[in-house]
Every structure is written in structure tokens, then in C-alpha cells.
Amino acid sequence: MTEQHSHQFERGTDGPKVIVVGVDGSDSSLRAAAYAGGLARRQHALLAVVYVQPVMAAGAAFGAPVAETTDEIAEDLVTYIREATERVKGIFEVRWEFHTFRGDPYNGLVKAADELKADAVVVGASEQAGHRIIGSVAIRLVKAGRWPVTVVP
């Protein structure tokens, strides 16, 4: 009698291999990126830095070039991350990739974590007072219960 085991992908059994961190240029998101970078280094994991570009209704922008602005933010973030990586070169190395997704921050990070097969998600604590009432992206990610989520103050 032979016993067959199905070999199924199981996340997080030996520590994270892919860590997704959400960045938007805010101080808390940059602290989250630094924390996630250290975690990725210690775990020998891939750091997937994700910027979610907001999508606005055509009338909401009142003619402002929203796409150009969010593209500039993404370019600035990549430049910032590259410079930070260069500063620590030789001290420690981190494998990282930069990804942009479109949408609202919560759905964009969920899509990123799913597509990149994230083992862990790191985000900065919300800096907006209204989120204490309606719930922040971090709280919604924790409630989704699909990955370990670290919220960096």
C-alpha cells in the first residue's frame, strides 16, 4: 500500500520568502520600508516594495494631471529606494523589486500580495485621524486574515 501526499504550496512555514511593503511616500510608509528591509535581510527574503497609484474619477481631478502626478511619486519612490540601497551596499544586501498597482490602497495591496505570493505584509500606521473611525488599510489587511501583517508606527 502506498501513501500519496499532495505537495501543496504552503506559505510561511520556514519564515517569509516574499515580504510585501506598501509605500506612498509618507513618513510611516518609509519607516515600514526600512523595517521590512531589515526583515527581508535577516530572512533572506525578497522585498517587494509596492506603491498603489490612486485611481480618480475623471471629474474628480478637475483637469489636474493625476496620472502624471502619481507616476512622478512612483519615480521619486524608486529613486529614494535606490539611493537608500546604495548607502547600505557592503553593509548588508537586500534583494528588492518595485511594483506599482492601481486602485485604492487596500485593494491594491491585496492584489499585490496575492500576485506576488506574499508570505508577509508590512505597512505603516495611518497618519490620518479619520482612519481611527472608519478603519485604516492596516486594520483591513489584518482583518482579511490572509497573511501575517506588521504595522509599523
mmCIF file with all atom_site columns, C-alpha atoms in Angstrom, residues 43 123 146:
data_model
loop_
_atom_site.group_PDB
_atom_site.id
_atom_site.type_symbol
_atom_site.label_atom_id
_atom_site.label_alt_id
_atom_site.label_comp_id
_atom_site.label_asym_id
_atom_site.label_entity_id
_atom_site.label_seq_id
_atom_site.pdbx_PDB_ins_code
_atom_site.Cartn_x
_atom_site.Cartn_y
_atom_site.Cartn_z
_atom_site.occupancy
_atom_site.B_iso_or_equiv
_atom_site.pdbx_formal_charge
_atom_site.auth_seq_id
_atom_site.auth_comp_id
_atom_site.auth_asym_id
_atom_site.auth_atom_id
_atom_site.pdbx_PDB_model_num
ATOM 1 C CA . GLN A 1 43  ? 15.180 36.158 6.463 1.00 0.00 ? 43  GLN A CA 1
ATOM 2 C CA . VAL A 1 123 ? 2.549  48.725 6.223 1.00 0.00 ? 123 VAL A CA 1
ATOM 3 C CA . ARG A 1 146 ? -4.641 36.049 4.701 1.00 0.00 ? 146 ARG A CA 1
#
